[in-house]
Coordinates of C-alpha atoms in Angstrom, one line a residue:
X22 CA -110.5 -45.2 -95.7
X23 CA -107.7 -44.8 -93.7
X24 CA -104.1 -44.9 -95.0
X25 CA -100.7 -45.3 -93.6
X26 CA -97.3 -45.8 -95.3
X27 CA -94.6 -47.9 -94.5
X28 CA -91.2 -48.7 -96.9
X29 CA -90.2 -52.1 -96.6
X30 CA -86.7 -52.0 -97.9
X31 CA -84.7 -55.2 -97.9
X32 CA -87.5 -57.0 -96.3
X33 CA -87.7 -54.4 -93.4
X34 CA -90.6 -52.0 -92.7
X35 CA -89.1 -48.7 -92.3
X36 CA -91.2 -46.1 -90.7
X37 CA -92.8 -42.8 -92.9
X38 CA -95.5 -40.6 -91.5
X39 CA -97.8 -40.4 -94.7
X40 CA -101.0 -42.0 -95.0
X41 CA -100.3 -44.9 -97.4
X42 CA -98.5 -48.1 -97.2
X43 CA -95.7 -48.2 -99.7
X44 CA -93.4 -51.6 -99.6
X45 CA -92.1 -53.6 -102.2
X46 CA -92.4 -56.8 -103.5
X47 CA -90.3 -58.5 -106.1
X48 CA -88.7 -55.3 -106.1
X49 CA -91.1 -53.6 -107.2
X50 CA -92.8 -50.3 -105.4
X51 CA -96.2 -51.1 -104.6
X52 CA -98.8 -49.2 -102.6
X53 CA -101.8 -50.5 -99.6
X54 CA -104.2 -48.9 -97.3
X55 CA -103.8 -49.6 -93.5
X56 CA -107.0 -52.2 -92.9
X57 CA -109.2 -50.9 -89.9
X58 CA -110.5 -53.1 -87.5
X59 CA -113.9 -52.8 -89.0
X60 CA -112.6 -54.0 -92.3
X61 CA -111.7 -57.3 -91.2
X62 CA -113.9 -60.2 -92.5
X63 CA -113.9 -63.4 -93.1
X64 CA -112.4 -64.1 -96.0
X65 CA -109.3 -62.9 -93.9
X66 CA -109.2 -65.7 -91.7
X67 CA -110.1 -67.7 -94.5
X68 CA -107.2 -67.1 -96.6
X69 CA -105.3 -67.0 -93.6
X70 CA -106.0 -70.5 -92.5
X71 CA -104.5 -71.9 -95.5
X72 CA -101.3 -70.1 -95.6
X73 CA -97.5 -72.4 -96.2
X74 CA -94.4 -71.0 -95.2
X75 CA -91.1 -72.0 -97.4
X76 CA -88.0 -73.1 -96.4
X77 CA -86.6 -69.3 -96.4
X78 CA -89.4 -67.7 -94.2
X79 CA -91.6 -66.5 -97.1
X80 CA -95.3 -66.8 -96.6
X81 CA -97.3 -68.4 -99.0
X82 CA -100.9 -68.0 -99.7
X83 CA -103.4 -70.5 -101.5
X84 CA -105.8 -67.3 -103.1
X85 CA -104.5 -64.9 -105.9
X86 CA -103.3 -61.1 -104.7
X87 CA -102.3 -61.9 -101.3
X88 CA -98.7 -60.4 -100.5
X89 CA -96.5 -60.1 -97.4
X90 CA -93.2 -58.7 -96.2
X91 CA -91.1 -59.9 -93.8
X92 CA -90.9 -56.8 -90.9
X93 CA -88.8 -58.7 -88.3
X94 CA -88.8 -61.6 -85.1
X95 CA -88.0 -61.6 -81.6
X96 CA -87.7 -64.1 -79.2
X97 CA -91.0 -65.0 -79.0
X98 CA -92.4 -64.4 -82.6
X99 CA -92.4 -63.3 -86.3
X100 CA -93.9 -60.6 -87.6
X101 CA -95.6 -59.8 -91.2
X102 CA -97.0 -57.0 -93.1
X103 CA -99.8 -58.9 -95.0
X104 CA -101.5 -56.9 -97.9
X105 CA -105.1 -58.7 -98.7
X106 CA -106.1 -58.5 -102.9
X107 CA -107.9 -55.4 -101.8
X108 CA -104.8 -53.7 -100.8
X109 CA -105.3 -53.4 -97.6
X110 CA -102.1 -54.3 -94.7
X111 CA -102.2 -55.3 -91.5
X112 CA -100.0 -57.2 -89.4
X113 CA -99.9 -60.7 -88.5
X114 CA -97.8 -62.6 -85.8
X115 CA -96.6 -65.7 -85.7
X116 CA -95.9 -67.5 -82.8
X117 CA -92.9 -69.6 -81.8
X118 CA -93.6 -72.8 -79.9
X119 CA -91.1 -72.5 -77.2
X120 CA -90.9 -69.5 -75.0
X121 CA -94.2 -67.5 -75.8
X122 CA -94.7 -65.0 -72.7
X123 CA -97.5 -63.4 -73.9
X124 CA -96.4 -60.2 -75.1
X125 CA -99.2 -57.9 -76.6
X126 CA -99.6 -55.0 -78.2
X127 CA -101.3 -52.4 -75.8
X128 CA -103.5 -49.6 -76.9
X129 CA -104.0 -51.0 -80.4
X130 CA -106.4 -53.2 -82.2
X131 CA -106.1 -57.0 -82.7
X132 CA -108.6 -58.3 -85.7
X133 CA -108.3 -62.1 -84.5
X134 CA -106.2 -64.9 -83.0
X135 CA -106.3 -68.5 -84.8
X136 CA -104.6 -71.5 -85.7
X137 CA -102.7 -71.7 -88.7
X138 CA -102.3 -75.9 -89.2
X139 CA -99.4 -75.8 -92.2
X140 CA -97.2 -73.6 -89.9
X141 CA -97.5 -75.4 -86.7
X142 CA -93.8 -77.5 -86.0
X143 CA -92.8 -75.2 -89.4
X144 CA -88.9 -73.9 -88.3
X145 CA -88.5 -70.3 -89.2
X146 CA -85.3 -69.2 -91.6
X147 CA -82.5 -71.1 -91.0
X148 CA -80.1 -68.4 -90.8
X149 CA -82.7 -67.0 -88.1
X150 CA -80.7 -65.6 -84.7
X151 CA -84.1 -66.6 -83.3
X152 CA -85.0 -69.1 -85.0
X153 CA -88.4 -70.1 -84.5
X154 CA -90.4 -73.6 -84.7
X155 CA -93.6 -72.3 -84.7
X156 CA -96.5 -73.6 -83.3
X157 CA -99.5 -72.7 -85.3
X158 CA -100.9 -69.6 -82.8
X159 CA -101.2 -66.5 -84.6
X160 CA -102.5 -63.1 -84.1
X161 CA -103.9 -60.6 -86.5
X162 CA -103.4 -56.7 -85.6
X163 CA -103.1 -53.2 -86.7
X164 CA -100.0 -52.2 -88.1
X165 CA -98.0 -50.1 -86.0
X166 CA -95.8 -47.6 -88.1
X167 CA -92.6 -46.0 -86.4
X168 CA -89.0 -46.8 -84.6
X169 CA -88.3 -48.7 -81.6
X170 CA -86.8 -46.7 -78.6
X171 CA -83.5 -49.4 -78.9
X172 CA -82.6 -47.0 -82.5
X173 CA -83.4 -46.4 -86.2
X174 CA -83.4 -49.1 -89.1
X175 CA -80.6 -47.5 -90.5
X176 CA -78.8 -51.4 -90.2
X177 CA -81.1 -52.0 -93.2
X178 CA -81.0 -48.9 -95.2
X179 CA -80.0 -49.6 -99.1
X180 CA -77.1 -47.9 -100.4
X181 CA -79.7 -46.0 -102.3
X182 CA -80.8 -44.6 -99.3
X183 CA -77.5 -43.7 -97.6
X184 CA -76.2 -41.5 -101.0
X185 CA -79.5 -39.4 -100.1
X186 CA -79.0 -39.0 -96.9
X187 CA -75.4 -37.6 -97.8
X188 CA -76.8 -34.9 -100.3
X189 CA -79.6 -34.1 -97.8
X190 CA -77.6 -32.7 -95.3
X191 CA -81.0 -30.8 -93.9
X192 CA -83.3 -33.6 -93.8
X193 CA -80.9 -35.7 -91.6
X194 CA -79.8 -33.3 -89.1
X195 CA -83.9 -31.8 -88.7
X196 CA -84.6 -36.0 -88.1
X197 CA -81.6 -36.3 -85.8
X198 CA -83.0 -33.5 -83.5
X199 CA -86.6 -34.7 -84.3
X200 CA -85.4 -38.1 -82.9
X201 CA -83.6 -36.4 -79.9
X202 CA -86.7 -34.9 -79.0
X203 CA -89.1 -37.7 -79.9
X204 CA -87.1 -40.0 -76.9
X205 CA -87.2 -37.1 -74.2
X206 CA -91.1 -36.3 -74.4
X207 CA -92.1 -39.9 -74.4
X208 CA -89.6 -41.1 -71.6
X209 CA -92.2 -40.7 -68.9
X210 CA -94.2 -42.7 -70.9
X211 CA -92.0 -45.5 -71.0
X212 CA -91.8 -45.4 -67.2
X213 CA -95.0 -45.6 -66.9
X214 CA -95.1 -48.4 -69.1
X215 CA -92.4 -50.3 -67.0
X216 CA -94.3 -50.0 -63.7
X217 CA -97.6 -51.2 -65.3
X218 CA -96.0 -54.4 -67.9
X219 CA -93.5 -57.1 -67.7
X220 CA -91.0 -57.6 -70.1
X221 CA -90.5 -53.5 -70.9
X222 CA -87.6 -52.9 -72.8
X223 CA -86.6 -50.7 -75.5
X224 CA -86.8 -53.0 -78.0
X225 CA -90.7 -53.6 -76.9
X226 CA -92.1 -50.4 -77.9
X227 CA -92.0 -47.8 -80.3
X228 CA -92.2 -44.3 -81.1
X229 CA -95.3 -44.9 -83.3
X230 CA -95.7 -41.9 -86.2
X231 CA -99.0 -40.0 -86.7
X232 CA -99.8 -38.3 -90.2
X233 CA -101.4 -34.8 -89.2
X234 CA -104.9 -35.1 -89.8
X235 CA -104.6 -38.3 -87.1
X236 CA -107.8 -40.4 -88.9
X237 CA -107.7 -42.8 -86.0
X238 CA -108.2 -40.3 -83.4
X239 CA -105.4 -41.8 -81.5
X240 CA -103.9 -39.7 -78.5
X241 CA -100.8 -38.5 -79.3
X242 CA -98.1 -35.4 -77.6
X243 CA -99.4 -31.8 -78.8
X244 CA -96.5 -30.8 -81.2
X245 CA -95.7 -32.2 -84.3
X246 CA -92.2 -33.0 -85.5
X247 CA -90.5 -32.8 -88.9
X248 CA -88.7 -36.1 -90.1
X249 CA -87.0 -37.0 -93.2
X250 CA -89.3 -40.2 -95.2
X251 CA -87.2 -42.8 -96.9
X252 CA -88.6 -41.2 -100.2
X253 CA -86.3 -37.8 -99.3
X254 CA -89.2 -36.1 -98.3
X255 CA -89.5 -33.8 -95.3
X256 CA -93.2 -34.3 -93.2
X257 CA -94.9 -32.9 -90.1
X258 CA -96.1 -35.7 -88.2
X259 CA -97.0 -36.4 -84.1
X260 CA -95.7 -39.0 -82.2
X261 CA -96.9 -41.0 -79.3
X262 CA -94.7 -44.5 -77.5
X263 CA -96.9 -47.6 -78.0
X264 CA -96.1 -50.7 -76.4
X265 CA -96.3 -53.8 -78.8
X266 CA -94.9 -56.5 -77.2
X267 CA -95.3 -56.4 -73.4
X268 CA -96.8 -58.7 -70.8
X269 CA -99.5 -57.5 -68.4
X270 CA -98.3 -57.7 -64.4
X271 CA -100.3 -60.0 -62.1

């Protein structure tokens, strides 16, 4: 099966070219595969149909071994890494009630769109800059590791994280250059991506990270890049831009 990794640290997803999902939960380190659109069933919806939401954002499920994680929300919606008792992640989206423009994901996989009753007129966290009634809609997708071209994570980092990268003095100035790089070979991308959606900013795609071996076939720009993972390890990996929350023009 295929695998990806992700860190969530302080309730953000933080990008890692490996190929396993590593997040934690109650703070502790836990590990999922990256579902595949094949995998997708319907226990799924199922389980999904019945989740709650509490008062501080958290998703809560009905059925034993479900987890999620918090990656982040824009004006339209909320996004969560879901892990199913199989540990297997994905992403769902949730919806706000006011303002949805449609923005999709392009060049990726959706598993299913449904309605969620017990979230519909549910308001997001209340300390929320966005903060979201939503209105039931959701989407389930592929989990799309990497950066966004508007910067880093590094707002989220842990203070674990910043001492190493002080001692690794290597690993941050290969991933500065790495990143340098990474925006000059996919900015014709992004052009093309402005000319072609609505609503293109750099906040709406992402540098999406591929592990070498590449098991979803997915195109990607011919030469690989060295980056420095959240666990203070140094990997090869290729990149390609993906756009994951544009609008299609008329």
């Amino acid at each position: 099966m295929e695998e990806v990794l992700k860190i969530a640290v302080q309730r953000k997803v933080l990008a890692v070219a490996r190929s396993r999902v590593k997040y934690f939960y109650g703070g502790v380190a836990c590990h999922a595969v990256k579902l595949l659109r094949t995998g997708y069933t319907e226990q799924h919806r199922l389980a999904l149909r019945e989740l709650a939401m509490s008062h501080r954002g958290e998703l809560i499920f009905t059925e034993a071994g479900w987890q999620s994680v918090w990656v982040g929300a824009g004006e339209e919606k909320s996004v969560y890494l879901v892990i199913d008792p199989h540990s297997q992640a994905f992403a769902l989206e949730l919806v706000g009630r006011d303002g949805y423009k449609d923005g999709r994901l392009v060049d990726g996989h959706y598993f299913d769109e449904l309605y969620i009753p017990r979230l519909s007129g549910h308001q997001w966290h209340p300390d929320s800059i966005f903060g979201h009634t939503f209105s039931g809609q959701c989407y389930v997708r592929e989990f799309i590791y990497g950066e966004t071209l508007a910067g880093d994570l590094s707002r989220f980092y842990t203070e674990e994280y910043r001492a190493m990268l002080r001692r690794n003095i290597l690993g941050r100035t290969v991933t500065f250059i790495s990143r340098r790089l990474a925006h000059f070979i996919v900015d014709n991308a992004y052009q093309r991506i402005k000319q072609n959606y609505r609503d293109t900013h750099e906040a709406n795609v992402m540098i999406e990270r591929l592990p070498l071996h590449n098991p979803e076939n997915k195109s990607h720009f011919p030469l690989p890049l060295l980056w420095l993972e959240e666990d203070g390890q140094l990997v090869w990996c290729y990149v390609r831009l993906t756009a994951i929350d544009v609008r299609v023009n008329p």
